[in-house]
Amino acid sequence: MKNTITLVHIDNNQADIEYVKQLLRKQNLFQVKKFLSTGNLNKLKEILLKENVDIVLTDLSLKGFTGLEVIDFIKNKYPEIPVIVLTGTGTEELAVKAIKKGADDYITKKKASFETLSEKIHSILYQKRLEKDLEERERYL
């Protein structure tokens, strides 16, 4: 049976959100049980309180807040949730800042980069599962 995930995508551009949603369905490495989207930090906080979120995608340029603030919030309150920055406005400097703040990956909104998104999500979630299993084993040793 294929893995199912709950994914939150934070972006102001609805066309990008729809493109990612369609791309993940097409690439078919996992099933997205819930695809939640928002461009609002308070709505993100509400989603994270109500849902069991597996991964977050965030743009860097958002209205009223930044993707770096999203990373800070998630890594402080929900450190187990991986965050992928998915942006069209980033620079190498911002990429380094995002990774230092705890982003698990940084992808530019270029067609070639989008093509690897599903594989990167799958890989990050697999890595997180391995880390969690290892922590649990070490706890019982």
PDB file of C-alpha atoms in Angstrom:
ATOM      1  CA  MET A   1       0.000   0.000   0.000  1.00  0.00           C
ATOM      2  CA  LYS A   2       1.263   3.444  -0.888  1.00  0.00           C
ATOM      3  CA  ASN A   3       2.211   5.853   1.903  1.00  0.00           C
ATOM      4  CA  THR A   4      -0.260   8.653   2.541  1.00  0.00           C
ATOM      5  CA  ILE A   5       0.830  12.050   3.781  1.00  0.00           C
ATOM      6  CA  THR A   6      -0.664  15.325   4.939  1.00  0.00           C
ATOM      7  CA  LEU A   7       1.115  18.246   3.323  1.00  0.00           C
ATOM      8  CA  VAL A   8       0.772  21.982   3.983  1.00  0.00           C
ATOM      9  CA  HIS A   9       1.799  24.361   1.199  1.00  0.00           C
ATOM     10  CA  ILE A  10       2.305  28.012   2.169  1.00  0.00           C
ATOM     11  CA  ASP A  11       2.263  30.314  -0.813  1.00  0.00           C
ATOM     12  CA  ASN A  12       0.444  33.459  -1.953  1.00  0.00           C
ATOM     13  CA  ASN A  13       0.374  32.272  -5.557  1.00  0.00           C
ATOM     14  CA  GLN A  14      -2.637  29.991  -6.060  1.00  0.00           C
ATOM     15  CA  ALA A  15      -1.337  28.935  -9.490  1.00  0.00           C
ATOM     16  CA  ASP A  16       1.850  27.579  -7.873  1.00  0.00           C
ATOM     17  CA  ILE A  17      -0.197  25.734  -5.252  1.00  0.00           C
ATOM     18  CA  GLU A  18      -2.334  24.102  -7.953  1.00  0.00           C
ATOM     19  CA  TYR A  19       0.741  23.245 -10.028  1.00  0.00           C
ATOM     20  CA  VAL A  20       2.398  21.510  -7.059  1.00  0.00           C
ATOM     21  CA  LYS A  21      -0.804  19.648  -6.238  1.00  0.00           C
ATOM     22  CA  GLN A  22      -1.108  18.356  -9.824  1.00  0.00           C
ATOM     23  CA  LEU A  23       2.593  17.536 -10.037  1.00  0.00           C
ATOM     24  CA  LEU A  24       2.527  15.433  -6.873  1.00  0.00           C
ATOM     25  CA  ARG A  25      -0.493  13.504  -8.159  1.00  0.00           C
ATOM     26  CA  LYS A  26       1.221  12.928 -11.494  1.00  0.00           C
ATOM     27  CA  GLN A  27       4.533  11.788  -9.973  1.00  0.00           C
ATOM     28  CA  ASN A  28       2.607   9.340  -7.769  1.00  0.00           C
ATOM     29  CA  LEU A  29       5.372   8.322  -5.304  1.00  0.00           C
ATOM     30  CA  PHE A  30       2.907   8.649  -2.420  1.00  0.00           C
ATOM     31  CA  GLN A  31      -0.700   9.591  -1.929  1.00  0.00           C
ATOM     32  CA  VAL A  32      -1.474  13.023  -0.527  1.00  0.00           C
ATOM     33  CA  LYS A  33      -4.249  12.378   1.979  1.00  0.00           C
ATOM     34  CA  LYS A  34      -4.668  16.081   2.721  1.00  0.00           C
ATOM     35  CA  PHE A  35      -3.216  18.943   0.739  1.00  0.00           C
ATOM     36  CA  LEU A  36      -3.763  22.058   2.835  1.00  0.00           C
ATOM     37  CA  SER A  37      -2.750  25.466   1.540  1.00  0.00           C
ATOM     38  CA  THR A  38      -2.536  28.898   3.069  1.00  0.00           C
ATOM     39  CA  GLY A  39      -0.864  32.260   2.653  1.00  0.00           C
ATOM     40  CA  ASN A  40      -1.565  33.250   6.255  1.00  0.00           C
ATOM     41  CA  LEU A  41       0.632  32.566   9.287  1.00  0.00           C
ATOM     42  CA  ASN A  42      -2.314  32.408  11.712  1.00  0.00           C
ATOM     43  CA  LYS A  43      -4.068  29.897   9.448  1.00  0.00           C
ATOM     44  CA  LEU A  44      -0.863  27.816   9.399  1.00  0.00           C
ATOM     45  CA  LYS A  45      -0.807  27.804  13.213  1.00  0.00           C
ATOM     46  CA  GLU A  46      -4.464  26.733  13.249  1.00  0.00           C
ATOM     47  CA  ILE A  47      -3.778  23.912  10.765  1.00  0.00           C
ATOM     48  CA  LEU A  48      -0.826  22.642  12.793  1.00  0.00           C
ATOM     49  CA  LEU A  49      -2.941  22.547  15.963  1.00  0.00           C
ATOM     50  CA  LYS A  50      -5.734  20.571  14.271  1.00  0.00           C
ATOM     51  CA  GLU A  51      -3.937  18.316  11.789  1.00  0.00           C
ATOM     52  CA  ASN A  52      -1.236  15.681  11.961  1.00  0.00           C
ATOM     53  CA  VAL A  53       1.034  17.301   9.348  1.00  0.00           C
ATOM     54  CA  ASP A  54       3.805  15.267   7.747  1.00  0.00           C
ATOM     55  CA  ILE A  55       5.615  17.998   5.785  1.00  0.00           C
ATOM     56  CA  VAL A  56       5.435  21.728   5.011  1.00  0.00           C
ATOM     57  CA  LEU A  57       6.336  23.480   1.767  1.00  0.00           C
ATOM     58  CA  THR A  58       6.833  27.225   2.041  1.00  0.00           C
ATOM     59  CA  ASP A  59       7.653  30.072  -0.270  1.00  0.00           C
ATOM     60  CA  LEU A  60      10.037  32.726   1.046  1.00  0.00           C
ATOM     61  CA  SER A  61       8.141  35.809  -0.149  1.00  0.00           C
ATOM     62  CA  LEU A  62       4.770  35.898   1.571  1.00  0.00           C
ATOM     63  CA  LYS A  63       2.346  38.693   2.411  1.00  0.00           C
ATOM     64  CA  GLY A  64       2.882  39.905   5.970  1.00  0.00           C
ATOM     65  CA  PHE A  65       5.540  37.334   6.900  1.00  0.00           C
ATOM     66  CA  THR A  66       8.416  35.385   5.377  1.00  0.00           C
ATOM     67  CA  GLY A  67       9.293  31.764   4.779  1.00  0.00           C
ATOM     68  CA  LEU A  68      12.160  32.211   7.225  1.00  0.00           C
ATOM     69  CA  GLU A  69       9.592  33.042   9.922  1.00  0.00           C
ATOM     70  CA  VAL A  70       7.675  29.894   8.962  1.00  0.00           C
ATOM     71  CA  ILE A  71      10.834  27.815   9.405  1.00  0.00           C
ATOM     72  CA  ASP A  72      11.542  29.432  12.807  1.00  0.00           C
ATOM     73  CA  PHE A  73       7.984  28.809  13.994  1.00  0.00           C
ATOM     74  CA  ILE A  74       7.829  25.189  12.870  1.00  0.00           C
ATOM     75  CA  LYS A  75      11.297  24.242  14.083  1.00  0.00           C
ATOM     76  CA  ASN A  76      10.584  25.811  17.509  1.00  0.00           C
ATOM     77  CA  LYS A  77       7.072  24.373  17.996  1.00  0.00           C
ATOM     78  CA  TYR A  78       7.061  21.256  15.777  1.00  0.00           C
ATOM     79  CA  PRO A  79      10.703  20.271  15.204  1.00  0.00           C
ATOM     80  CA  GLU A  80       9.720  16.838  13.885  1.00  0.00           C
ATOM     81  CA  ILE A  81       7.929  18.335  10.856  1.00  0.00           C
ATOM     82  CA  PRO A  82      10.230  18.736   7.848  1.00  0.00           C
ATOM     83  CA  VAL A  83      10.128  22.001   5.919  1.00  0.00           C
ATOM     84  CA  ILE A  84      11.013  22.451   2.257  1.00  0.00           C
ATOM     85  CA  VAL A  85      11.498  25.958   0.906  1.00  0.00           C
ATOM     86  CA  LEU A  86       9.960  26.219  -2.561  1.00  0.00           C
ATOM     87  CA  THR A  87      10.623  29.680  -3.940  1.00  0.00           C
ATOM     88  CA  GLY A  88      10.999  31.707  -7.087  1.00  0.00           C
ATOM     89  CA  THR A  89      12.628  34.720  -5.451  1.00  0.00           C
ATOM     90  CA  GLY A  90      15.464  33.168  -3.507  1.00  0.00           C
ATOM     91  CA  THR A  91      19.178  33.772  -3.639  1.00  0.00           C
ATOM     92  CA  GLU A  92      22.105  31.652  -2.502  1.00  0.00           C
ATOM     93  CA  GLU A  93      22.293  33.791   0.624  1.00  0.00           C
ATOM     94  CA  LEU A  94      18.633  33.119   1.446  1.00  0.00           C
ATOM     95  CA  ALA A  95      19.113  29.420   0.735  1.00  0.00           C
ATOM     96  CA  VAL A  96      21.956  29.283   3.254  1.00  0.00           C
ATOM     97  CA  LYS A  97      19.854  31.189   5.836  1.00  0.00           C
ATOM     98  CA  ALA A  98      16.926  28.825   5.317  1.00  0.00           C
ATOM     99  CA  ILE A  99      19.081  25.718   5.736  1.00  0.00           C
ATOM    100  CA  LYS A 100      20.769  27.167   8.833  1.00  0.00           C
ATOM    101  CA  LYS A 101      17.341  27.855  10.340  1.00  0.00           C
ATOM    102  CA  GLY A 102      16.419  24.215   9.820  1.00  0.00           C
ATOM    103  CA  ALA A 103      14.881  23.884   6.361  1.00  0.00           C
ATOM    104  CA  ASP A 104      15.288  20.323   5.150  1.00  0.00           C
ATOM    105  CA  ASP A 105      15.670  21.358   1.518  1.00  0.00           C
ATOM    106  CA  TYR A 106      15.567  24.393  -0.748  1.00  0.00           C
ATOM    107  CA  ILE A 107      14.047  24.193  -4.225  1.00  0.00           C
ATOM    108  CA  THR A 108      13.683  26.944  -6.794  1.00  0.00           C
ATOM    109  CA  LYS A 109      10.478  27.284  -8.784  1.00  0.00           C
ATOM    110  CA  LYS A 110      12.007  26.184 -12.059  1.00  0.00           C
ATOM    111  CA  LYS A 111      10.576  23.377 -14.123  1.00  0.00           C
ATOM    112  CA  ALA A 112      13.660  21.187 -13.679  1.00  0.00           C
ATOM    113  CA  SER A 113      13.601  21.700  -9.902  1.00  0.00           C
ATOM    114  CA  PHE A 114       9.876  21.007  -9.676  1.00  0.00           C
ATOM    115  CA  GLU A 115      10.406  17.671 -11.395  1.00  0.00           C
ATOM    116  CA  THR A 116      12.361  16.378  -8.399  1.00  0.00           C
ATOM    117  CA  LEU A 117       9.943  17.680  -5.743  1.00  0.00           C
ATOM    118  CA  SER A 118       8.097  14.417  -5.184  1.00  0.00           C
ATOM    119  CA  GLU A 119      11.356  12.473  -4.879  1.00  0.00           C
ATOM    120  CA  LYS A 120      12.741  15.005  -2.399  1.00  0.00           C
ATOM    121  CA  ILE A 121       9.591  14.853  -0.260  1.00  0.00           C
ATOM    122  CA  HIS A 122       9.699  11.057  -0.321  1.00  0.00           C
ATOM    123  CA  SER A 123      13.399  11.030   0.599  1.00  0.00           C
ATOM    124  CA  ILE A 124      13.032  13.537   3.448  1.00  0.00           C
ATOM    125  CA  LEU A 125      10.075  11.687   4.946  1.00  0.00           C
ATOM    126  CA  TYR A 126      11.928   8.386   4.684  1.00  0.00           C
ATOM    127  CA  GLN A 127      14.983   9.904   6.408  1.00  0.00           C
ATOM    128  CA  LYS A 128      12.808  11.341   9.200  1.00  0.00           C
ATOM    129  CA  ARG A 129      11.169   7.937   9.705  1.00  0.00           C
ATOM    130  CA  LEU A 130      14.595   6.273   9.973  1.00  0.00           C
ATOM    131  CA  GLU A 131      15.760   8.878  12.506  1.00  0.00           C
ATOM    132  CA  LYS A 132      12.606   8.372  14.594  1.00  0.00           C
ATOM    133  CA  ASP A 133      13.035   4.579  14.513  1.00  0.00           C
ATOM    134  CA  LEU A 134      16.667   4.917  15.586  1.00  0.00           C
ATOM    135  CA  GLU A 135      15.730   7.234  18.478  1.00  0.00           C
ATOM    136  CA  GLU A 136      13.092   4.760  19.659  1.00  0.00           C
ATOM    137  CA  ARG A 137      15.525   1.843  19.505  1.00  0.00           C
ATOM    138  CA  GLU A 138      18.163   3.778  21.419  1.00  0.00           C
ATOM    139  CA  ARG A 139      15.593   4.622  24.080  1.00  0.00           C
ATOM    140  CA  TYR A 140      14.966   0.920  24.732  1.00  0.00           C
ATOM    141  CA  LEU A 141      18.629  -0.136  24.786  1.00  0.00           C
TER     142      LEU A 141
END
